[in-house]
mmCIF file of C-alpha atoms and ligand atoms in Angstrom:
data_model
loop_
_atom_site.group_PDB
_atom_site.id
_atom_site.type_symbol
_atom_site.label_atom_id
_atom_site.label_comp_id
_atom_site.label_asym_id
_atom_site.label_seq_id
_atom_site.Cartn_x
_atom_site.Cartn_y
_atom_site.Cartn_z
ATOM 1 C CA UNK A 257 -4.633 25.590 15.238
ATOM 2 C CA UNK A 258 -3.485 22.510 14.041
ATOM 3 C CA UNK A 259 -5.454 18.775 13.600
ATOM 4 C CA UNK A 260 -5.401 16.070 11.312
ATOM 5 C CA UNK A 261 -7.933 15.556 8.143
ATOM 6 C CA UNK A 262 -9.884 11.794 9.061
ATOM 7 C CA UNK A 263 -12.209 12.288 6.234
ATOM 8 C CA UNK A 264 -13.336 14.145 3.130
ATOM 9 C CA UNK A 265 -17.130 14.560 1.949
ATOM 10 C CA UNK A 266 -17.033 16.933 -0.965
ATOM 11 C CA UNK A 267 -16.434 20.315 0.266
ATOM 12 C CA UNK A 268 -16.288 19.717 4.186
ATOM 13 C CA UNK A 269 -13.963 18.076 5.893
ATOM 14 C CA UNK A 270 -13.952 16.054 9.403
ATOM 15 C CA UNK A 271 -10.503 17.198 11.177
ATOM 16 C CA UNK A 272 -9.088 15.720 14.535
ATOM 17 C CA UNK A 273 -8.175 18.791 16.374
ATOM 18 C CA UNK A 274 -5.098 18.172 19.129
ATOM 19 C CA UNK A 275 -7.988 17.944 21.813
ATOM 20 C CA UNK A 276 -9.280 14.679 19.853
ATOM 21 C CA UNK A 277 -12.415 16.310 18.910
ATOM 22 C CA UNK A 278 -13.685 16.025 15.188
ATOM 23 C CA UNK A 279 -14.702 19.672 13.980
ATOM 24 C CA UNK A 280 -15.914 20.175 10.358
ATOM 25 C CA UNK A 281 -13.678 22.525 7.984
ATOM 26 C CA UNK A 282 -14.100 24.014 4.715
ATOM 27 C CA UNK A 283 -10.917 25.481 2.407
ATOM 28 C CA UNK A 284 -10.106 28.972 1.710
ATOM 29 C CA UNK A 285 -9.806 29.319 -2.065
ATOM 30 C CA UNK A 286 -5.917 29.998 -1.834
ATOM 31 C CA UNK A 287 -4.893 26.251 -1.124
ATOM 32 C CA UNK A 288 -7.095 25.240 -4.203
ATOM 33 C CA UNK A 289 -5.572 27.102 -6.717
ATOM 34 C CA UNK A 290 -1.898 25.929 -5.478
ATOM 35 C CA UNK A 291 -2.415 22.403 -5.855
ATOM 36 C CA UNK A 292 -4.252 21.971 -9.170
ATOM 37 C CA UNK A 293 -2.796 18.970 -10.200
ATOM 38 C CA UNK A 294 -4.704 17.212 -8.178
ATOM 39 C CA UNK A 295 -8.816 16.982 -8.271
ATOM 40 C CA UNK A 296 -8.583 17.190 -4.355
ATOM 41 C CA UNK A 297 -6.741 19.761 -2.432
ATOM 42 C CA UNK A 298 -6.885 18.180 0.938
ATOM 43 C CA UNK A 299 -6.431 14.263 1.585
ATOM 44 C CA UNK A 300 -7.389 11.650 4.547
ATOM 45 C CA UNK A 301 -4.157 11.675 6.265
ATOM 46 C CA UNK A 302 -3.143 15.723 5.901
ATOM 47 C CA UNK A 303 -2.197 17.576 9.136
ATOM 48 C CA UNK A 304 -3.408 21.153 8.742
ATOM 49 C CA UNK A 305 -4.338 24.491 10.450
ATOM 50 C CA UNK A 306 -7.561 25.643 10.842
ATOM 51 C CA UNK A 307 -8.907 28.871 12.145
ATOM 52 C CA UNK A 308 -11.628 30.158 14.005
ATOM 53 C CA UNK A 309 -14.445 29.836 11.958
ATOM 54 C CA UNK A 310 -13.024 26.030 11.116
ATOM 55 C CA UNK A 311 -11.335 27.291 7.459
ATOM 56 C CA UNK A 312 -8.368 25.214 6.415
ATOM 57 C CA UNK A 313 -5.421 28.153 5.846
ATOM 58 C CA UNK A 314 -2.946 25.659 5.606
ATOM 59 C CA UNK A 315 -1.234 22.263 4.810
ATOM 60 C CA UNK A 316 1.884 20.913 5.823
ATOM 61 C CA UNK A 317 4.232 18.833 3.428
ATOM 62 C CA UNK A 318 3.336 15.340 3.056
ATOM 63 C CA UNK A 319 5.622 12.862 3.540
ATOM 64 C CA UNK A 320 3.962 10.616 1.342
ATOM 65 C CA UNK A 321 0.532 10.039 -0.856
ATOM 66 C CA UNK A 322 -1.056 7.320 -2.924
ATOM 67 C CA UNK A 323 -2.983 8.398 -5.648
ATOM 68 C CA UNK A 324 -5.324 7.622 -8.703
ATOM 69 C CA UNK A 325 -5.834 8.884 -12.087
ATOM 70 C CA UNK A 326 -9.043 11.010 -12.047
ATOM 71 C CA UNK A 327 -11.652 9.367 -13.727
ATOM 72 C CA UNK A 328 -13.496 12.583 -15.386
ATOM 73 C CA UNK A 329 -9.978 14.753 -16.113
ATOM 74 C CA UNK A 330 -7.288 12.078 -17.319
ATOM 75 C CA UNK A 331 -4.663 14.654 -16.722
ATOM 76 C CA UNK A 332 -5.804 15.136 -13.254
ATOM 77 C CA UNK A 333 -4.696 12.849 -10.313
ATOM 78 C CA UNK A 334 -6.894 12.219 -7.274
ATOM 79 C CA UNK A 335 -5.020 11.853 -3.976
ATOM 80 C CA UNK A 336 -6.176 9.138 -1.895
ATOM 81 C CA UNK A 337 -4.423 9.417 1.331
ATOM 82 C CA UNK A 338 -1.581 10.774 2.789
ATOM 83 C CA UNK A 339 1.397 10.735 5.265
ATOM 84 C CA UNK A 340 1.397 6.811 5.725
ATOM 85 C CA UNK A 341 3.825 5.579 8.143
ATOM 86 C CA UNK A 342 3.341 1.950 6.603
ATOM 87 C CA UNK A 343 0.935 -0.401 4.520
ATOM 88 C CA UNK A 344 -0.245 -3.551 5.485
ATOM 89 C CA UNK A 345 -0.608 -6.142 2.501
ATOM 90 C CA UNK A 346 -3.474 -9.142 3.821
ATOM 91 C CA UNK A 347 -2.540 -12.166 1.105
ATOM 92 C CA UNK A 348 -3.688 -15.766 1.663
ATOM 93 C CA UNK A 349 -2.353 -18.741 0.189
ATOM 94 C CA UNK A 350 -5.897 -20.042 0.474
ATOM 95 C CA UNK A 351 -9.333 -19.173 -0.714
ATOM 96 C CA UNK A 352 -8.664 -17.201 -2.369
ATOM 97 C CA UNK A 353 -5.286 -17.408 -3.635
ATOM 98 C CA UNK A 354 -2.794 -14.223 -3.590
ATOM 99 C CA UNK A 355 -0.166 -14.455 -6.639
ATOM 100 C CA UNK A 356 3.581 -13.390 -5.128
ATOM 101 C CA UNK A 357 3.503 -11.767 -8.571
ATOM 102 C CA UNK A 358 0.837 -9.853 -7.356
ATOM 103 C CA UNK A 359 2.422 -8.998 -3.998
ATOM 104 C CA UNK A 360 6.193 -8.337 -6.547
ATOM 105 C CA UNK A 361 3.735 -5.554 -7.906
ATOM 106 C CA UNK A 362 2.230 -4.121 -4.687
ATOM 107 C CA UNK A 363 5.811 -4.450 -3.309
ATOM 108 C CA UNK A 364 7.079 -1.983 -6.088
ATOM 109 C CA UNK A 365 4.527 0.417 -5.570
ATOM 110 C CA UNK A 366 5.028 0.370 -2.320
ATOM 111 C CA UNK A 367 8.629 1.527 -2.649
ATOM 112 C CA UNK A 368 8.113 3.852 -5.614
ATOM 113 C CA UNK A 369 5.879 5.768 -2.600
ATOM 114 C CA UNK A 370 7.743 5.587 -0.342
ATOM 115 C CA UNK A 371 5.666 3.588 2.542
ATOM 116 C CA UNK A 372 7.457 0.767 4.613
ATOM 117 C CA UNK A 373 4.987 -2.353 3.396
ATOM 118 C CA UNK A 374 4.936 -5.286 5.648
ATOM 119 C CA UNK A 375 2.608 -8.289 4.444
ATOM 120 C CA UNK A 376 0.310 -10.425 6.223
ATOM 121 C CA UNK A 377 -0.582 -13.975 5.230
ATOM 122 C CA UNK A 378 -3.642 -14.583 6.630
ATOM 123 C CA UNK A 379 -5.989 -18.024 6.890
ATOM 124 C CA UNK A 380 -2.974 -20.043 8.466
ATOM 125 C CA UNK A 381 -5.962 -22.276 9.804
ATOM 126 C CA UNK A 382 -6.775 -23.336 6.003
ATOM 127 C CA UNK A 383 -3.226 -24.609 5.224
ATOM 128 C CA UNK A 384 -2.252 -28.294 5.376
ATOM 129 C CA UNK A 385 1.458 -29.206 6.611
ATOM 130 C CA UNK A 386 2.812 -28.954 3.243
ATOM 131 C CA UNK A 387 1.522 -25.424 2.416
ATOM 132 C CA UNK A 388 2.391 -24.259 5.664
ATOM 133 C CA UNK A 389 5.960 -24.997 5.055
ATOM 134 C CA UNK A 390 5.537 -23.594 1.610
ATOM 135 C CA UNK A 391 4.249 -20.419 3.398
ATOM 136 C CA UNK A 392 7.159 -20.274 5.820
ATOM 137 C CA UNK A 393 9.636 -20.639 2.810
ATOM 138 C CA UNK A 394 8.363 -17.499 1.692
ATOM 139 C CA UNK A 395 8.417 -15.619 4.092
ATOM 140 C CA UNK A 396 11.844 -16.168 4.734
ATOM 141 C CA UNK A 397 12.171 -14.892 0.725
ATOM 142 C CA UNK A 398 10.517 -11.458 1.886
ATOM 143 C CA UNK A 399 12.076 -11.196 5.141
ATOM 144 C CA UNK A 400 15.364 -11.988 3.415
ATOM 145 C CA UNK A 401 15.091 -8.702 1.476
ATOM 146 C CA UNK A 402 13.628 -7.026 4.374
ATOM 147 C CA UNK A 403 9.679 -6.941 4.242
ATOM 148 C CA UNK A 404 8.377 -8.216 7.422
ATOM 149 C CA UNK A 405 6.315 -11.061 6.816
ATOM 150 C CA UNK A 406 3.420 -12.474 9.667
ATOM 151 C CA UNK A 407 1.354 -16.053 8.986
ATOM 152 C CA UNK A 408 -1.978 -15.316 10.744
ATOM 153 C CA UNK A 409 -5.310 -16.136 11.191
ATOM 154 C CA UNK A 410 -7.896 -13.879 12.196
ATOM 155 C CA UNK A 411 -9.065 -16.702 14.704
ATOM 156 C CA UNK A 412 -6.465 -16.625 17.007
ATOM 157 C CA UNK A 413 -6.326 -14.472 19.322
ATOM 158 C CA UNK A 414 -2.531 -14.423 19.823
ATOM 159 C CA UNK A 415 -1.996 -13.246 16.140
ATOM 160 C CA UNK A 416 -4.390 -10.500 16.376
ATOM 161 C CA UNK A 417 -2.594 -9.432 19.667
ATOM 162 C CA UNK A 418 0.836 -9.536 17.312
ATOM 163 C CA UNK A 419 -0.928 -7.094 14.373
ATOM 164 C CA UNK A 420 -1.945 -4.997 16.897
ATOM 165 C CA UNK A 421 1.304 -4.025 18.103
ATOM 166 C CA UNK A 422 2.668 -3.402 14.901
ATOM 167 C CA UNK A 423 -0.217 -0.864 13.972
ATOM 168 C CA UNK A 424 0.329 0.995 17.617
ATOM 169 C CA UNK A 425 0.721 5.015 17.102
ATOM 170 C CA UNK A 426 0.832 4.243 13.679
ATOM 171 C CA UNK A 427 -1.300 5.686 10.617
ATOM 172 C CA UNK A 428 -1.341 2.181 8.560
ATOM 173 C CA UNK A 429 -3.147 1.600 5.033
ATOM 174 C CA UNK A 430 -4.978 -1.969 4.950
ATOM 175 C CA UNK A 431 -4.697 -3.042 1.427
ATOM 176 C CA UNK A 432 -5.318 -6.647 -0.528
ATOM 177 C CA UNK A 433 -7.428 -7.894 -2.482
ATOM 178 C CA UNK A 434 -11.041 -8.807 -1.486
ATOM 179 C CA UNK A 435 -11.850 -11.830 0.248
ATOM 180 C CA UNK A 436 -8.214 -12.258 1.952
ATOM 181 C CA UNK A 437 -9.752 -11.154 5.722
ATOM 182 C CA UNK A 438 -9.053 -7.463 5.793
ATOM 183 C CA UNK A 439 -12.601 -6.452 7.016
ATOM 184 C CA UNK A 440 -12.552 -9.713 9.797
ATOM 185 C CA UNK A 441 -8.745 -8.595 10.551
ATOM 186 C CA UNK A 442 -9.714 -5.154 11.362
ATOM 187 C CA UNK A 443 -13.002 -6.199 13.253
ATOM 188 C CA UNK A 444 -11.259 -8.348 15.516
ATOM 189 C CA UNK A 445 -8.325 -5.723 15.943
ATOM 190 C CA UNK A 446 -10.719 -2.705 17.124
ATOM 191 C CA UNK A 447 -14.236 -4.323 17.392
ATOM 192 C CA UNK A 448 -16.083 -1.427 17.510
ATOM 193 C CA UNK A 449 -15.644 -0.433 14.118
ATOM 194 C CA UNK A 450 -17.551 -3.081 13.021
ATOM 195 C CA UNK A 451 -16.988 -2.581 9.148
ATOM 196 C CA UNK A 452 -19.102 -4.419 6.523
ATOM 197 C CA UNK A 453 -17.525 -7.620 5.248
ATOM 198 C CA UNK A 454 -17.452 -7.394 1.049
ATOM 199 C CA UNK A 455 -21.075 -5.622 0.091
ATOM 200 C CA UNK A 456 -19.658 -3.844 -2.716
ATOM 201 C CA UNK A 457 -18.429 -5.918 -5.683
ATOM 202 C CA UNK A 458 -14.463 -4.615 -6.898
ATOM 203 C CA UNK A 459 -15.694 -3.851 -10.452
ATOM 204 C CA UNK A 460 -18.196 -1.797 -9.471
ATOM 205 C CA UNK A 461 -15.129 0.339 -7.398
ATOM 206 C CA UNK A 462 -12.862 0.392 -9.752
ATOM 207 C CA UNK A 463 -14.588 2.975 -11.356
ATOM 208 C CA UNK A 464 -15.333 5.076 -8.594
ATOM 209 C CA UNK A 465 -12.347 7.069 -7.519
ATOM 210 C CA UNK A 466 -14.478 9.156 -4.780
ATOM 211 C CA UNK A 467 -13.204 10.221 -1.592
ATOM 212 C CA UNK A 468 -16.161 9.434 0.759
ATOM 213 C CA UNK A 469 -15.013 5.606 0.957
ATOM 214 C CA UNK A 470 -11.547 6.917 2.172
ATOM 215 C CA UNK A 471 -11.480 7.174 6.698
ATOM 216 C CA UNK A 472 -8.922 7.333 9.011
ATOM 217 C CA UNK A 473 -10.187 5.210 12.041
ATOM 218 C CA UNK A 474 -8.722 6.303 15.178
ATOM 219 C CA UNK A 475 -7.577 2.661 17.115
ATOM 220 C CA UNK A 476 -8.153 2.702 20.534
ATOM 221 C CA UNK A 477 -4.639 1.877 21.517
ATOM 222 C CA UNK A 478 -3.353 4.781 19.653
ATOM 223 C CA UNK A 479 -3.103 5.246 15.491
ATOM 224 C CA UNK A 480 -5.280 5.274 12.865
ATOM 225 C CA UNK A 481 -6.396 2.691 9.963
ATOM 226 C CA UNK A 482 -7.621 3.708 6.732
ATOM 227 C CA UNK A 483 -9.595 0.864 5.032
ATOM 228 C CA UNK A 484 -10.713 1.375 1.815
ATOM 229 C CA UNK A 485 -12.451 -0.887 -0.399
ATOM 230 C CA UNK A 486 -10.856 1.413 -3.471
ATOM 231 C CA UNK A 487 -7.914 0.795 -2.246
ATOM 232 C CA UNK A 488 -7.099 -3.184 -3.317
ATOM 233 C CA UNK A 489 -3.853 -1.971 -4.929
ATOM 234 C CA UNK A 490 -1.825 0.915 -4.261
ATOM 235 C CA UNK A 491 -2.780 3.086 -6.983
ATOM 236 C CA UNK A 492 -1.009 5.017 -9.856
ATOM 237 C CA UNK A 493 2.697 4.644 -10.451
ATOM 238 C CA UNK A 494 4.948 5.277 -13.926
ATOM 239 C CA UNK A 495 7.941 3.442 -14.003
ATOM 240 C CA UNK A 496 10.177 3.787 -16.452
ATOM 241 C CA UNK A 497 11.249 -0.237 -17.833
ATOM 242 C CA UNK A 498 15.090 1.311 -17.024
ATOM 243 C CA UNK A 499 14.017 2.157 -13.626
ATOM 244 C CA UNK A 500 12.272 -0.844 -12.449
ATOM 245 C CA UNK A 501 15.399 -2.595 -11.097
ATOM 246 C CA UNK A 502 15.783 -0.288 -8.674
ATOM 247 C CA UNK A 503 12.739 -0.587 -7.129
ATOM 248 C CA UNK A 504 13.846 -4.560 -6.390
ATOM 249 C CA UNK A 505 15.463 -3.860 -3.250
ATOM 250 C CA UNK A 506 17.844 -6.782 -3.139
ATOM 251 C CA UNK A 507 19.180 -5.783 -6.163
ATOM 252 C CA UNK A 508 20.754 -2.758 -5.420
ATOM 253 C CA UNK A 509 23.720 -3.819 -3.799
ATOM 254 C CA UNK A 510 24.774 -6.595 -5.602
ATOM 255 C CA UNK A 511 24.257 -4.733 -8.835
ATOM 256 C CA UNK A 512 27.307 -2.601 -8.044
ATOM 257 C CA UNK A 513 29.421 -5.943 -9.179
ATOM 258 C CA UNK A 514 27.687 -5.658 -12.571
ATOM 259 C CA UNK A 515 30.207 -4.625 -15.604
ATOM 260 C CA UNK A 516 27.845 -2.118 -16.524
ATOM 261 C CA UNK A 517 26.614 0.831 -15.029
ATOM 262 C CA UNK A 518 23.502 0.896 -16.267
ATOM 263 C CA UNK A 519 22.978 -3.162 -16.450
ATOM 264 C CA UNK A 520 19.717 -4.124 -17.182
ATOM 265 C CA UNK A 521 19.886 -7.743 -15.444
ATOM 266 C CA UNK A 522 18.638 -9.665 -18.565
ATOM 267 C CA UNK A 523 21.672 -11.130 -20.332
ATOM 268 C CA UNK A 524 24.124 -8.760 -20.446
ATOM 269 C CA UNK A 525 27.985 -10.349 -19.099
ATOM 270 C CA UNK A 526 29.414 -10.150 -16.035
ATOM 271 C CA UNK A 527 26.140 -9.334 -14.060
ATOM 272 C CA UNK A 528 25.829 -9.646 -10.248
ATOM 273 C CA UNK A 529 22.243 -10.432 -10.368
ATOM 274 C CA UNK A 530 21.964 -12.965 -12.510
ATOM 275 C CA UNK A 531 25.101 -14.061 -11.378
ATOM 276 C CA UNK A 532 23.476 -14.044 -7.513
ATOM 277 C CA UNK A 533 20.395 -15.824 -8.960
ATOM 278 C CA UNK A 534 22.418 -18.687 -10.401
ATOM 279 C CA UNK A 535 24.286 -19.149 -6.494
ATOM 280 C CA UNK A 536 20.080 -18.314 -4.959
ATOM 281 C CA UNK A 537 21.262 -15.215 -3.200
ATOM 282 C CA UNK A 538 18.968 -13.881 -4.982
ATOM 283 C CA UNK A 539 15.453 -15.510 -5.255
ATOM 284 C CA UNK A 540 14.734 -17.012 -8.680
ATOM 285 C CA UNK A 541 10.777 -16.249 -7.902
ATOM 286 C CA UNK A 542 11.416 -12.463 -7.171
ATOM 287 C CA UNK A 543 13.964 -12.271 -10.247
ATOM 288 C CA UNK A 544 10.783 -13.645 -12.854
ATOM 289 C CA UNK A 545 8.886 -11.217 -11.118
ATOM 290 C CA UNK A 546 11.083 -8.650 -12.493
ATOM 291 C CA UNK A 547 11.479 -10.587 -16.082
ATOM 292 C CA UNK A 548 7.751 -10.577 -16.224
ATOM 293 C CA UNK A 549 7.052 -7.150 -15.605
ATOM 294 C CA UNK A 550 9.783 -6.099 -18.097
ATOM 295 C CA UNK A 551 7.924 -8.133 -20.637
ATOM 296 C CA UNK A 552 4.523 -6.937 -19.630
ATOM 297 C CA UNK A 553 3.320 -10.249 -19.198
ATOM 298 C CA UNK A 554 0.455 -9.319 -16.674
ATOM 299 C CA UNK A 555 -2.320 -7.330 -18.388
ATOM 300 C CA UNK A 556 -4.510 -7.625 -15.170
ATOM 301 C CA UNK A 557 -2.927 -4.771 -12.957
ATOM 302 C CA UNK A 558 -4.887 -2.455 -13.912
ATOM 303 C CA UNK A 559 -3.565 0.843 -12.429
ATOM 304 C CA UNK A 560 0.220 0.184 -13.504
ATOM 305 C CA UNK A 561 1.895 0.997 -16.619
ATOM 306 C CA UNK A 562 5.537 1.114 -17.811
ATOM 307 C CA UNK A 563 6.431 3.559 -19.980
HETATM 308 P P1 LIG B 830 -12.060 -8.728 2.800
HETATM 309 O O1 LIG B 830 -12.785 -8.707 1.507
HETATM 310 O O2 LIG B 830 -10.595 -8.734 2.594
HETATM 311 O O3 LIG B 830 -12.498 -7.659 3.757
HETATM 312 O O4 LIG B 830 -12.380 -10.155 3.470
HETATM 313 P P2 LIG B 830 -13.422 -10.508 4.632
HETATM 314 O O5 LIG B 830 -12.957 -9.997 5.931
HETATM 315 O O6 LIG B 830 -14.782 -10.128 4.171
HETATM 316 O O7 LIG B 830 -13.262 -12.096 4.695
HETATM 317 C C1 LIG B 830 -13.617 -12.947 3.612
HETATM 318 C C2 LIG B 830 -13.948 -14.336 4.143
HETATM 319 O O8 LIG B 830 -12.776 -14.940 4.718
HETATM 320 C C3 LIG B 830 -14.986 -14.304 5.247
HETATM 321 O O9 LIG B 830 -15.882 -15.376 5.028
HETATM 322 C C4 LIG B 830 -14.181 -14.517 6.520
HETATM 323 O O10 LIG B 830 -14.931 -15.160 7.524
HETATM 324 C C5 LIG B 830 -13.061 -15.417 6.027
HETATM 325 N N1 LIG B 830 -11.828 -15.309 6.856
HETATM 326 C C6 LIG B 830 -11.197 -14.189 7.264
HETATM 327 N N2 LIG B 830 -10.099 -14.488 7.998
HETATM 328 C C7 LIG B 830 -10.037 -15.842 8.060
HETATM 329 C C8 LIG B 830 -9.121 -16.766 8.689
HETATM 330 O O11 LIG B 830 -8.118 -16.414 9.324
HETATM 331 N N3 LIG B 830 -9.387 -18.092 8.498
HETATM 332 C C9 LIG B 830 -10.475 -18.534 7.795
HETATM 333 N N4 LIG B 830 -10.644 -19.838 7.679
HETATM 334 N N5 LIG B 830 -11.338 -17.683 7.202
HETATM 335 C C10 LIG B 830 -11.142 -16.360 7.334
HETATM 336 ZN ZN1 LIG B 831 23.414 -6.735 -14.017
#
């Protein structure tokens, strides 16, 4: 029988079964020593069989996973979710304020796992004209690469109604960092779920990778949320500094124009990129995004490392 893992407590786990009922499984000791990588076996998000006496027997491939560095084995990695159809970034402009260096970051990781990211800028009530327009300028930046931008607030009604069908049948990650709405968003999408707004302070998180914060929250128009408050940033990537341009989408194309193959987009002649920034076909603010992370200039992302 087949259902779908909605959350992990230690050794059990709750599992949707195909009739929608949540059953509690335990693993047979096969499926543990095959995936020893990671400190978890099973994740939030993993569609499995179960059988009679509610033992997981199986897992099917993931399509995707996000995951974090265990904190007692270093080697070890901790899966913290799985089979995402997309991720759903919450940044204001206002109160507080959400770097686009930090959404650059959360943009890469994104793509390194492989999860369609669109972003949400919430707290449209707080902006004056001039911000607004600011706000509208960039989203045309991210919607010009193709991330799907919305400028919400939680307040109206008619925005809320707009997030919701965009997380319909879907299995969608809320991530961004605290104080940006997520918890409000959520509460006003699918009342009854009634989630705390910010009790637990980030640093005290960041230290606890455990899964019991991690739930898939059926919606009641069909699909599931998970909203973590581990989860402000994607997690764990490695990117090599040679392989970081690909992971700027808009880049791709225009870098076949580049003399070199294996162009690195920072002075070398005859490059398309640069040569795309100078004519803004390329964004300037997305290309010292890239600059900066080559140069490491951001110490405070604290799951990320080049290599
Ligand atoms: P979280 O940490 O991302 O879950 O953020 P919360 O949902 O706890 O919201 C943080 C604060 O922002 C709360 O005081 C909310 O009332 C406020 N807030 C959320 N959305 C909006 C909005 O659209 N406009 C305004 N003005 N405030 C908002
Ligand atoms: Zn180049």
């Amino acid at each position: 029988m087949k259902g779908l893992v909605v959350k992990s407590t230690g050794k059990l786990y709750q599992v949707k079964t195909e009739q929608n009922q949540i059953i509690a499984c335990t693993l047979k000791g096969i499926i543990r020593l095959e995936q020893r990588k990671s400190t978890n076996p099973i994740a939030v998000g993993d569609t499995i069989e179960y059988d009679a006496e509610h033992c997981i027997t199986n897992i099917y491939p993931r399509k995707n996973y996000i995951i974090r560095k265990s904190i007692n084995l270093s080697k070890q990695t901790h899966i913290l979710a799985s089979n995402l159809d997309q991720v759903l970034l919450i940044a204001s402009l206002h109160s507080p304020k959400t770097s686009l260096g930090f959404i650059d970051r959360f943009l890469i990781t994104a793509e390194a796992y492989q999860i369609p990211i669109q972003i949400i800028f919430n707290k449209k009530d707080l902006l004056s004209p001039e911000e607004e327009e600011m706000c509208q300028q960039i989203q045309k930046m991210y919607e010009t690469i193709g991330y799907p931008c919305f400028i919400i607030s939680t307040l109206n009604a008619q925005d809320i109604n707009q997030i919701k069908n965009e997380l319909t049948n879907k299995i969608t990650l809320i991530a961004g960092h605290s104080g940006v709405g997520k918890s409000t968003l959520i509460n006003a999408i699918e009342p009854t779920l009634n989630l705390k707004t910010n009790v637990i302070s980030n640093t005290h998180l960041k230290g606890m990778h455990t899964t019991t914060f991690v739930e898939l929250h059926a919606l009641s128009f069909g699909g599931s949320i998970i909203d973590s408050p581990g989860i402000q940033e994607l997690g764990l990537v490695k990117i090599a500094k040679e392989e970081l341009k690909n992971y700027f989408k808009e880049f791709k194309t225009i870098s076949n124009q580049c003399k070199f193959n294996n162009c690195m987009h920072i002075n070398e002649p005859h490059c398309g990129v640069i040569k795309a920034v100078s004519i803004n076909q390329i964004s300037k603010i997305r290309y010292q995004s890239y600059l900066g992370i080559l140069n490491g200039d951001e110490t405070n992302w604290n799951e990320w490392e080049l290599k």
